[in-house]
mmCIF file of C-alpha atoms in Angstrom:
data_model
loop_
_atom_site.group_PDB
_atom_site.id
_atom_site.type_symbol
_atom_site.label_atom_id
_atom_site.label_comp_id
_atom_site.label_asym_id
_atom_site.label_seq_id
_atom_site.Cartn_x
_atom_site.Cartn_y
_atom_site.Cartn_z
ATOM 1 C CA MET A 26 -23.028 58.178 -43.134
ATOM 2 C CA THR A 27 -25.246 58.390 -46.186
ATOM 3 C CA THR A 28 -27.962 60.749 -47.345
ATOM 4 C CA SER A 29 -30.189 61.072 -50.369
ATOM 5 C CA LEU A 30 -27.282 62.571 -52.317
ATOM 6 C CA SER A 31 -24.808 59.815 -51.529
ATOM 7 C CA ARG A 32 -26.638 56.539 -52.009
ATOM 8 C CA ILE A 33 -24.324 53.777 -53.201
ATOM 9 C CA PRO A 34 -25.731 50.863 -55.240
ATOM 10 C CA ARG A 35 -25.721 47.626 -53.333
ATOM 11 C CA THR A 36 -23.398 44.786 -54.181
ATOM 12 C CA ARG A 37 -23.324 41.140 -53.243
ATOM 13 C CA ASP A 38 -19.531 40.863 -53.121
ATOM 14 C CA ALA A 39 -19.464 40.969 -49.322
ATOM 15 C CA GLU A 40 -22.154 38.280 -49.168
ATOM 16 C CA ARG A 41 -20.071 36.037 -51.395
ATOM 17 C CA ARG A 42 -17.148 36.383 -48.992
ATOM 18 C CA HIS A 43 -19.353 36.041 -45.904
ATOM 19 C CA PRO A 44 -22.486 34.026 -46.728
ATOM 20 C CA PRO A 45 -25.119 34.062 -43.992
ATOM 21 C CA ARG A 46 -25.248 31.028 -41.755
ATOM 22 C CA PRO A 47 -27.394 28.461 -43.594
ATOM 23 C CA VAL A 48 -29.717 27.960 -40.629
ATOM 24 C CA VAL A 49 -30.675 31.637 -40.619
ATOM 25 C CA ARG A 50 -30.967 32.003 -44.359
ATOM 26 C CA ASP A 51 -33.031 28.826 -44.707
ATOM 27 C CA ALA A 52 -35.257 29.746 -41.780
ATOM 28 C CA ALA A 53 -36.083 33.092 -43.387
ATOM 29 C CA ALA A 54 -36.810 31.379 -46.696
ATOM 30 C CA ARG A 55 -39.173 28.910 -44.998
ATOM 31 C CA VAL A 56 -41.291 31.595 -43.302
ATOM 32 C CA PRO A 57 -44.717 30.986 -44.842
ATOM 33 C CA ARG A 58 -46.683 33.728 -46.496
ATOM 34 C CA PRO A 59 -49.465 34.817 -44.105
ATOM 35 C CA ALA A 60 -52.919 33.485 -44.930
ATOM 36 C CA ALA A 61 -54.533 35.111 -47.943
ATOM 37 C CA GLU A 62 -57.062 37.827 -47.236
ATOM 38 C CA ARG A 63 -58.943 40.428 -49.181
ATOM 39 C CA PRO A 64 -57.194 43.779 -49.095
ATOM 40 C CA LEU A 65 -58.636 47.062 -48.013
ATOM 41 C CA GLU A 66 -58.423 49.585 -50.816
ATOM 42 C CA THR A 67 -58.533 53.329 -51.175
ATOM 43 C CA GLU A 68 -58.008 56.005 -53.777
ATOM 44 C CA TYR A 69 -55.925 59.074 -53.051
ATOM 45 C CA ARG A 70 -56.227 62.196 -55.198
ATOM 46 C CA PRO A 71 -53.533 64.660 -54.116
ATOM 47 C CA ARG A 72 -54.289 68.359 -54.391
ATOM 48 C CA HIS A 73 -50.772 68.988 -55.641
ATOM 49 C CA PRO A 74 -48.571 67.524 -58.388
ATOM 50 C CA LEU A 75 -47.058 64.244 -57.192
ATOM 51 C CA ASP A 76 -44.081 62.285 -58.463
ATOM 52 C CA LEU A 77 -45.058 59.073 -56.690
ATOM 53 C CA ARG A 78 -41.853 57.141 -57.242
ATOM 54 C CA ARG A 79 -39.435 59.954 -56.414
ATOM 55 C CA THR A 80 -41.425 60.853 -53.296
ATOM 56 C CA VAL A 81 -42.178 57.437 -51.811
ATOM 57 C CA LEU A 82 -39.062 55.532 -52.842
ATOM 58 C CA TYR A 83 -36.923 57.926 -50.816
ATOM 59 C CA GLN A 84 -37.968 55.675 -47.920
ATOM 60 C CA ARG A 85 -36.249 52.635 -49.449
ATOM 61 C CA HIS A 86 -32.956 51.425 -47.987
ATOM 62 C CA GLY A 87 -31.134 50.287 -51.109
ATOM 63 C CA ALA A 88 -32.301 48.185 -54.028
ATOM 64 C CA GLY A 89 -32.479 44.997 -51.931
ATOM 65 C CA ASP A 90 -34.534 46.442 -49.068
ATOM 66 C CA PRO A 91 -36.848 43.666 -47.794
ATOM 67 C CA THR A 92 -39.345 46.290 -46.598
ATOM 68 C CA MET A 93 -39.782 48.004 -49.953
ATOM 69 C CA THR A 94 -39.676 46.975 -53.597
ATOM 70 C CA VAL A 95 -41.011 47.932 -57.001
ATOM 71 C CA SER A 96 -42.724 45.538 -59.387
ATOM 72 C CA GLY A 97 -43.778 47.079 -62.671
ATOM 73 C CA SER A 98 -45.852 50.137 -61.851
ATOM 74 C CA VAL A 99 -46.549 49.053 -58.252
ATOM 75 C CA ILE A 100 -44.595 50.185 -55.195
ATOM 76 C CA TRP A 101 -44.761 47.638 -52.369
ATOM 77 C CA ARG A 102 -44.038 48.594 -48.760
ATOM 78 C CA ALA A 103 -44.015 46.394 -45.651
ATOM 79 C CA SER A 104 -44.124 48.180 -42.325
ATOM 80 C CA ARG A 105 -44.783 47.565 -38.656
ATOM 81 C CA THR A 106 -47.562 49.980 -37.803
ATOM 82 C CA PRO A 107 -48.883 50.708 -34.306
ATOM 83 C CA ALA A 108 -51.720 48.285 -35.175
ATOM 84 C CA GLY A 109 -49.469 45.500 -36.463
ATOM 85 C CA VAL A 110 -47.695 44.486 -39.656
ATOM 86 C CA ALA A 111 -49.101 45.815 -42.926
ATOM 87 C CA THR A 112 -48.259 45.521 -46.592
ATOM 88 C CA LEU A 113 -49.150 48.491 -48.767
ATOM 89 C CA ALA A 114 -49.275 48.449 -52.571
ATOM 90 C CA LEU A 115 -49.348 51.806 -54.381
ATOM 91 C CA ARG A 116 -49.985 52.465 -58.046
ATOM 92 C CA GLU A 117 -50.727 55.616 -59.990
ATOM 93 C CA THR A 118 -53.715 54.507 -62.075
ATOM 94 C CA HIS A 119 -54.171 57.871 -63.807
ATOM 95 C CA PRO A 120 -52.315 61.171 -63.528
ATOM 96 C CA GLY A 121 -53.203 62.529 -60.121
ATOM 97 C CA VAL A 122 -54.861 59.309 -58.916
ATOM 98 C CA VAL A 123 -53.058 56.895 -56.566
ATOM 99 C CA ARG A 124 -54.658 53.538 -55.820
ATOM 100 C CA GLY A 125 -53.686 51.898 -52.550
ATOM 101 C CA ALA A 126 -54.334 48.362 -51.317
ATOM 102 C CA ALA A 127 -53.284 47.044 -47.903
ATOM 103 C CA TRP A 128 -53.120 43.682 -46.158
ATOM 104 C CA GLY A 129 -52.467 42.620 -42.587
ATOM 105 C CA PRO A 130 -53.601 43.711 -39.133
ATOM 106 C CA GLY A 131 -52.156 47.198 -39.692
ATOM 107 C CA ARG A 132 -53.857 47.734 -43.054
ATOM 108 C CA GLU A 133 -56.292 50.399 -41.853
ATOM 109 C CA TRP A 134 -53.480 52.413 -40.279
ATOM 110 C CA ALA A 135 -51.368 52.069 -43.437
ATOM 111 C CA LEU A 136 -54.161 53.348 -45.670
ATOM 112 C CA ALA A 137 -54.924 56.232 -43.314
ATOM 113 C CA GLN A 138 -51.227 57.186 -43.381
ATOM 114 C CA LEU A 139 -50.945 56.870 -47.182
ATOM 115 C CA PRO A 140 -51.427 60.601 -47.937
ATOM 116 C CA ALA A 141 -48.592 61.544 -45.563
ATOM 117 C CA LEU A 142 -46.387 58.885 -47.178
ATOM 118 C CA CYS A 143 -47.141 60.610 -50.500
ATOM 119 C CA GLY A 144 -46.233 64.042 -49.144
ATOM 120 C CA ALA A 145 -49.672 65.448 -48.287
ATOM 121 C CA ASP A 146 -48.298 67.011 -45.086
ATOM 122 C CA ASP A 147 -45.401 68.673 -46.899
ATOM 123 C CA ASP A 148 -46.027 72.417 -46.618
ATOM 124 C CA ALA A 149 -43.960 74.507 -49.023
ATOM 125 C CA THR A 150 -45.356 77.816 -47.778
ATOM 126 C CA GLY A 151 -42.604 80.431 -47.755
ATOM 127 C CA PHE A 152 -40.275 78.512 -50.039
ATOM 128 C CA ASP A 153 -38.677 80.766 -52.652
ATOM 129 C CA ALA A 154 -36.852 78.707 -55.259
ATOM 130 C CA SER A 155 -35.816 81.834 -57.192
ATOM 131 C CA ARG A 156 -33.004 82.599 -54.745
ATOM 132 C CA HIS A 157 -30.654 80.383 -56.750
ATOM 133 C CA PRO A 158 -30.905 79.497 -60.457
ATOM 134 C CA LEU A 159 -30.075 75.823 -59.959
ATOM 135 C CA VAL A 160 -32.718 75.451 -57.247
ATOM 136 C CA ALA A 161 -35.253 77.347 -59.350
ATOM 137 C CA ASP A 162 -34.598 75.107 -62.362
ATOM 138 C CA ALA A 163 -34.802 71.901 -60.305
ATOM 139 C CA HIS A 164 -38.033 73.090 -58.694
ATOM 140 C CA ARG A 165 -39.521 73.874 -62.100
ATOM 141 C CA ARG A 166 -38.504 70.493 -63.509
ATOM 142 C CA ASN A 167 -39.708 68.508 -60.471
ATOM 143 C CA PRO A 168 -43.060 69.969 -59.410
ATOM 144 C CA GLY A 169 -44.170 66.614 -58.010
ATOM 145 C CA LEU A 170 -41.238 66.141 -55.638
ATOM 146 C CA ARG A 171 -42.712 65.991 -52.129
ATOM 147 C CA LEU A 172 -41.229 65.170 -48.724
ATOM 148 C CA SER A 173 -42.600 61.851 -47.535
ATOM 149 C CA ARG A 174 -43.172 60.888 -43.902
ATOM 150 C CA THR A 175 -43.806 57.456 -42.382
ATOM 151 C CA ASP A 176 -44.760 58.427 -38.786
ATOM 152 C CA LEU A 177 -42.772 55.321 -37.724
ATOM 153 C CA VAL A 178 -40.149 56.908 -35.521
ATOM 154 C CA PHE A 179 -38.247 53.897 -34.229
ATOM 155 C CA ASP A 180 -37.886 52.241 -37.625
ATOM 156 C CA ALA A 181 -36.460 55.495 -38.993
ATOM 157 C CA LEU A 182 -34.133 55.827 -36.006
ATOM 158 C CA ALA A 183 -32.885 52.240 -36.272
ATOM 159 C CA SER A 184 -32.199 52.530 -40.007
ATOM 160 C CA ALA A 185 -30.335 55.808 -39.450
ATOM 161 C CA VAL A 186 -28.131 54.153 -36.834
ATOM 162 C CA PHE A 187 -27.336 51.397 -39.368
ATOM 163 C CA GLU A 188 -26.020 54.130 -41.684
ATOM 164 C CA GLN A 189 -23.712 55.783 -39.162
ATOM 165 C CA LYS A 190 -20.073 56.062 -40.283
ATOM 166 C CA VAL A 191 -20.298 53.443 -43.054
ATOM 167 C CA THR A 192 -20.946 53.378 -46.787
ATOM 168 C CA GLY A 193 -24.445 52.888 -48.126
ATOM 169 C CA MET A 194 -23.418 49.450 -49.414
ATOM 170 C CA GLN A 195 -22.541 48.306 -45.907
ATOM 171 C CA ALA A 196 -25.548 49.890 -44.223
ATOM 172 C CA PHE A 197 -28.091 48.632 -46.734
ATOM 173 C CA GLY A 198 -26.613 45.136 -46.682
ATOM 174 C CA ALA A 199 -26.748 44.940 -42.887
ATOM 175 C CA TRP A 200 -30.314 46.289 -42.848
ATOM 176 C CA ARG A 201 -31.370 43.736 -45.470
ATOM 177 C CA ARG A 202 -29.949 40.816 -43.508
ATOM 178 C CA VAL A 203 -31.158 41.776 -40.034
ATOM 179 C CA VAL A 204 -34.693 42.642 -41.152
ATOM 180 C CA THR A 205 -34.971 39.455 -43.224
ATOM 181 C CA TRP A 206 -33.641 37.255 -40.446
ATOM 182 C CA CYS A 207 -35.385 38.906 -37.494
ATOM 183 C CA GLY A 208 -38.372 40.718 -38.977
ATOM 184 C CA GLU A 209 -41.856 39.419 -39.726
ATOM 185 C CA ARG A 210 -43.017 38.090 -43.082
ATOM 186 C CA ALA A 211 -45.257 40.625 -44.789
ATOM 187 C CA PRO A 212 -48.819 39.610 -45.683
ATOM 188 C CA GLY A 213 -50.409 39.927 -49.083
ATOM 189 C CA PRO A 214 -49.433 38.866 -52.623
ATOM 190 C CA THR A 215 -46.025 40.519 -52.567
ATOM 191 C CA PRO A 216 -43.924 39.964 -55.701
ATOM 192 C CA GLN A 217 -41.155 38.453 -53.550
ATOM 193 C CA PRO A 218 -40.793 37.601 -49.850
ATOM 194 C CA MET A 219 -40.899 40.867 -47.924
ATOM 195 C CA PHE A 220 -40.408 41.514 -44.227
ATOM 196 C CA ALA A 221 -41.453 44.186 -41.750
ATOM 197 C CA PRO A 222 -38.794 45.329 -39.251
ATOM 198 C CA PRO A 223 -38.715 43.775 -35.766
ATOM 199 C CA THR A 224 -40.817 45.204 -32.961
ATOM 200 C CA ILE A 225 -39.093 47.584 -30.563
ATOM 201 C CA ASP A 226 -38.798 44.672 -28.132
ATOM 202 C CA GLY A 227 -37.514 42.496 -30.963
ATOM 203 C CA TRP A 228 -34.677 44.929 -31.690
ATOM 204 C CA GLN A 229 -33.538 44.486 -28.078
ATOM 205 C CA HIS A 230 -33.258 40.722 -28.469
ATOM 206 C CA VAL A 231 -31.437 40.390 -31.787
ATOM 207 C CA PRO A 232 -28.625 37.914 -30.923
ATOM 208 C CA SER A 233 -25.113 39.306 -30.960
ATOM 209 C CA TRP A 234 -23.976 36.770 -33.553
ATOM 210 C CA ILE A 235 -26.674 37.960 -35.973
ATOM 211 C CA TRP A 236 -25.424 41.541 -35.714
ATOM 212 C CA HIS A 237 -21.942 40.227 -36.462
ATOM 213 C CA ARG A 238 -22.970 38.026 -39.401
ATOM 214 C CA ALA A 239 -25.088 40.860 -40.812
ATOM 215 C CA GLY A 240 -22.006 43.091 -40.898
ATOM 216 C CA LEU A 241 -23.146 45.799 -38.502
ATOM 217 C CA GLU A 242 -20.332 47.006 -36.282
ATOM 218 C CA PRO A 243 -20.669 46.769 -32.480
ATOM 219 C CA PRO A 244 -21.056 50.536 -31.807
ATOM 220 C CA GLN A 245 -24.092 50.686 -34.093
ATOM 221 C CA SER A 246 -25.701 47.453 -32.880
ATOM 222 C CA LYS A 247 -25.267 48.514 -29.260
ATOM 223 C CA THR A 248 -26.854 51.889 -30.031
ATOM 224 C CA VAL A 249 -29.929 50.210 -31.565
ATOM 225 C CA VAL A 250 -30.307 47.890 -28.571
ATOM 226 C CA ARG A 251 -29.885 50.727 -26.042
ATOM 227 C CA ALA A 252 -32.407 52.899 -27.869
ATOM 228 C CA ALA A 253 -34.871 50.004 -28.019
ATOM 229 C CA ARG A 254 -34.796 49.699 -24.227
ATOM 230 C CA HIS A 255 -36.418 53.139 -24.100
ATOM 231 C CA GLY A 256 -38.031 52.880 -27.522
ATOM 232 C CA ASP A 257 -41.651 53.488 -26.586
ATOM 233 C CA ALA A 258 -40.736 56.558 -24.525
ATOM 234 C CA ILE A 259 -38.553 57.899 -27.351
ATOM 235 C CA VAL A 260 -41.377 57.498 -29.861
ATOM 236 C CA ARG A 261 -43.880 59.256 -27.605
ATOM 237 C CA ALA A 262 -41.483 62.118 -26.904
ATOM 238 C CA VAL A 263 -40.602 62.620 -30.580
ATOM 239 C CA LEU A 264 -44.241 62.641 -31.692
ATOM 240 C CA ALA A 265 -45.086 65.106 -28.911
ATOM 241 C CA ALA A 266 -42.184 67.440 -29.755
ATOM 242 C CA GLY A 267 -43.242 70.749 -31.206
ATOM 243 C CA ASP A 268 -40.469 71.301 -33.751
ATOM 244 C CA GLY A 269 -37.223 69.932 -35.127
ATOM 245 C CA GLU A 270 -35.101 71.377 -32.336
ATOM 246 C CA ALA A 271 -37.302 69.658 -29.751
ATOM 247 C CA VAL A 272 -36.962 66.361 -31.631
ATOM 248 C CA ASP A 273 -33.192 66.810 -31.668
ATOM 249 C CA ARG A 274 -33.162 67.305 -27.903
ATOM 250 C CA VAL A 275 -35.039 64.044 -27.418
ATOM 251 C CA LEU A 276 -32.881 61.992 -29.743
ATOM 252 C CA VAL A 277 -29.390 63.314 -29.042
ATOM 253 C CA SER A 278 -29.968 62.707 -25.327
ATOM 254 C CA GLN A 279 -29.584 59.002 -26.154
ATOM 255 C CA LEU A 280 -26.065 57.557 -26.061
ATOM 256 C CA GLY A 281 -24.736 56.948 -29.572
ATOM 257 C CA ILE A 282 -27.220 59.259 -31.307
ATOM 258 C CA GLY A 283 -25.932 62.579 -32.595
ATOM 259 C CA PRO A 284 -27.190 65.392 -34.837
ATOM 260 C CA TRP A 285 -26.700 63.414 -38.078
ATOM 261 C CA THR A 286 -28.785 60.462 -36.873
ATOM 262 C CA SER A 287 -31.436 62.773 -35.460
ATOM 263 C CA ALA A 288 -31.725 64.656 -38.753
ATOM 264 C CA GLU A 289 -32.029 61.453 -40.780
ATOM 265 C CA THR A 290 -34.771 60.261 -38.422
ATOM 266 C CA ARG A 291 -36.623 63.561 -38.730
ATOM 267 C CA ILE A 292 -36.424 63.427 -42.531
ATOM 268 C CA ARG A 293 -37.827 59.900 -42.904
ATOM 269 C CA ALA A 294 -40.290 59.656 -40.027
ATOM 270 C CA LEU A 295 -41.566 63.236 -39.934
ATOM 271 C CA GLY A 296 -40.893 64.575 -43.430
ATOM 272 C CA ASP A 297 -39.030 67.496 -41.850
ATOM 273 C CA ALA A 298 -38.457 70.058 -44.607
ATOM 274 C CA ASP A 299 -35.732 71.858 -42.643
ATOM 275 C CA ALA A 300 -33.592 68.962 -41.340
ATOM 276 C CA VAL A 301 -29.948 68.982 -42.448
ATOM 277 C CA SER A 302 -27.693 65.964 -41.895
ATOM 278 C CA VAL A 303 -24.660 67.811 -40.561
ATOM 279 C CA GLY A 304 -21.624 65.549 -40.347
ATOM 280 C CA ASP A 305 -22.326 63.599 -43.515
ATOM 281 C CA PHE A 306 -19.252 62.520 -45.468
ATOM 282 C CA HIS A 307 -20.539 63.796 -48.832
ATOM 283 C CA LEU A 308 -23.423 66.195 -48.282
ATOM 284 C CA ALA A 309 -21.571 69.452 -47.549
ATOM 285 C CA HIS A 310 -19.281 68.912 -50.536
ATOM 286 C CA GLN A 311 -22.218 68.334 -52.856
ATOM 287 C CA VAL A 312 -24.270 71.272 -51.592
ATOM 288 C CA GLY A 313 -21.229 73.517 -51.922
ATOM 289 C CA PHE A 314 -20.525 72.286 -55.451
ATOM 290 C CA ALA A 315 -24.157 72.812 -56.523
ATOM 291 C CA LEU A 316 -24.722 76.230 -54.957
ATOM 292 C CA ALA A 317 -21.248 77.782 -55.012
ATOM 293 C CA GLY A 318 -19.273 75.761 -57.551
ATOM 294 C CA GLU A 319 -16.814 74.455 -54.976
ATOM 295 C CA ARG A 320 -16.659 72.176 -51.988
ATOM 296 C CA ALA A 321 -17.871 73.414 -48.610
ATOM 297 C CA ASP A 322 -17.562 72.159 -45.061
ATOM 298 C CA ASP A 323 -20.559 71.847 -42.738
ATOM 299 C CA ASP A 324 -20.429 75.495 -41.685
ATOM 300 C CA GLY A 325 -20.206 76.598 -45.288
ATOM 301 C CA MET A 326 -23.131 74.355 -46.236
ATOM 302 C CA LEU A 327 -25.281 75.852 -43.487
ATOM 303 C CA ARG A 328 -24.406 79.359 -44.662
ATOM 304 C CA LEU A 329 -25.408 78.479 -48.232
ATOM 305 C CA LEU A 330 -28.687 76.919 -47.085
ATOM 306 C CA ALA A 331 -29.526 79.849 -44.799
ATOM 307 C CA SER A 332 -31.316 81.519 -47.718
ATOM 308 C CA TRP A 333 -34.126 78.995 -47.317
ATOM 309 C CA PRO A 334 -35.066 78.925 -43.607
ATOM 310 C CA GLY A 335 -37.545 76.165 -42.897
ATOM 311 C CA HIS A 336 -36.858 74.493 -46.256
ATOM 312 C CA ARG A 337 -33.224 73.431 -46.158
ATOM 313 C CA GLN A 338 -34.001 69.741 -46.660
ATOM 314 C CA ARG A 339 -36.247 70.652 -49.584
ATOM 315 C CA VAL A 340 -33.315 72.438 -51.222
ATOM 316 C CA ILE A 341 -31.056 69.443 -50.600
ATOM 317 C CA ARG A 342 -33.574 67.144 -52.251
ATOM 318 C CA LEU A 343 -33.880 69.489 -55.229
ATOM 319 C CA ILE A 344 -30.099 69.537 -55.559
ATOM 320 C CA GLY A 345 -30.200 65.747 -55.680
ATOM 321 C CA ALA A 346 -32.903 65.836 -58.345
ATOM 322 C CA SER A 347 -30.952 68.398 -60.393
ATOM 323 C CA GLY A 348 -28.115 65.997 -61.145
ATOM 324 C CA ALA A 349 -25.521 68.569 -60.039
ATOM 325 C CA ILE A 350 -23.199 66.056 -58.399
ATOM 326 C CA GLU A 351 -19.523 66.789 -57.884
ATOM 327 C CA PRO A 352 -17.352 64.670 -60.224
ATOM 328 C CA ARG A 353 -15.581 61.800 -58.493
ATOM 329 C CA ARG A 354 -11.885 62.502 -57.974
ATOM 330 C CA ALA A 355 -10.719 59.142 -56.678
ATOM 331 C CA PRO A 356 -11.619 55.460 -56.792
ATOM 332 C CA ARG A 357 -14.609 54.412 -54.718
ATOM 333 C CA LEU A 358 -13.747 53.641 -51.109
ATOM 334 C CA HIS A 359 -13.215 49.947 -50.425
ATOM 335 C CA PRO A 360 -15.220 49.424 -47.232
ATOM 336 C CA GLU A 361 -13.618 47.682 -44.301
ATOM 337 C CA ASP A 362 -15.532 44.612 -43.165
ATOM 338 C CA HIS A 363 -15.147 44.014 -39.429
ATOM 339 C CA ARG A 364 -16.119 40.354 -39.965
ATOM 340 C CA ASP A 365 -12.633 39.837 -41.439
ATOM 341 C CA ARG A 366 -11.082 40.551 -38.034
#
């Protein structure tokens, strides 16, 4: 399981050992760019300081994510909106001015959702950074750090399932392959071929051999497929839920989805400022090291974060921005690849 504090840079070593089947790789490469069209454009002027890259790029799944990339000063994002696929390009033209352009059938939805993606819905009311010197310093140094939300519940849920019980390298690699092979080519003048995730129905019909070649283990692939069978109902129930606990009740009722996956979904899709990914391999250790100078378990982490009710995820993100990461004590884990079996 991975969180914002335990991202692992991607590597292509596994792909060299297990290259994708040529027919799939070539088919993805041959997908034509959708017909050129004029974009819709907008200008967003946030009422708060905004670190655009740190806020929006939290939604990226590794450096090779086919749904999100950076080219120069422009952040590109491909998504499957309720109105269809859209490509969104974001650029800060002046301090405090974000220019957005969007292509595709979902372009109007993507532009309307742009402020939330940039953290406009993030309400820091009641947050007191002064309760810990490290948090106070990180908050002072990062005034533009906002909690982004996508409002795309199933995409967030599926990506969280990919990250269950594996390293970031494995999860991001599997996500990259499945979305590229089974997603939809993004419209617009993207700097490289980009793809939106499959539809909810499409997730149900990803062939078993693609899951295997992508490197996603059977428990995770089966969880995605099962969730997709009830995907529309899950999305409606999550969006209708009144708070984080209600969202948890909806999500953990699904087989294969526990508190960690629910929290990760809440963080990405809803920008939940209080969600904590309990059960993460690294997170409790890192929060304990930052706030108490020593490792903590999940219970200890929750006790340390209890000083900031309603803002525990905000504190976690500030810890990540502070650079207070526990020194590595052992070589990096060599991930097991089930395709070797």
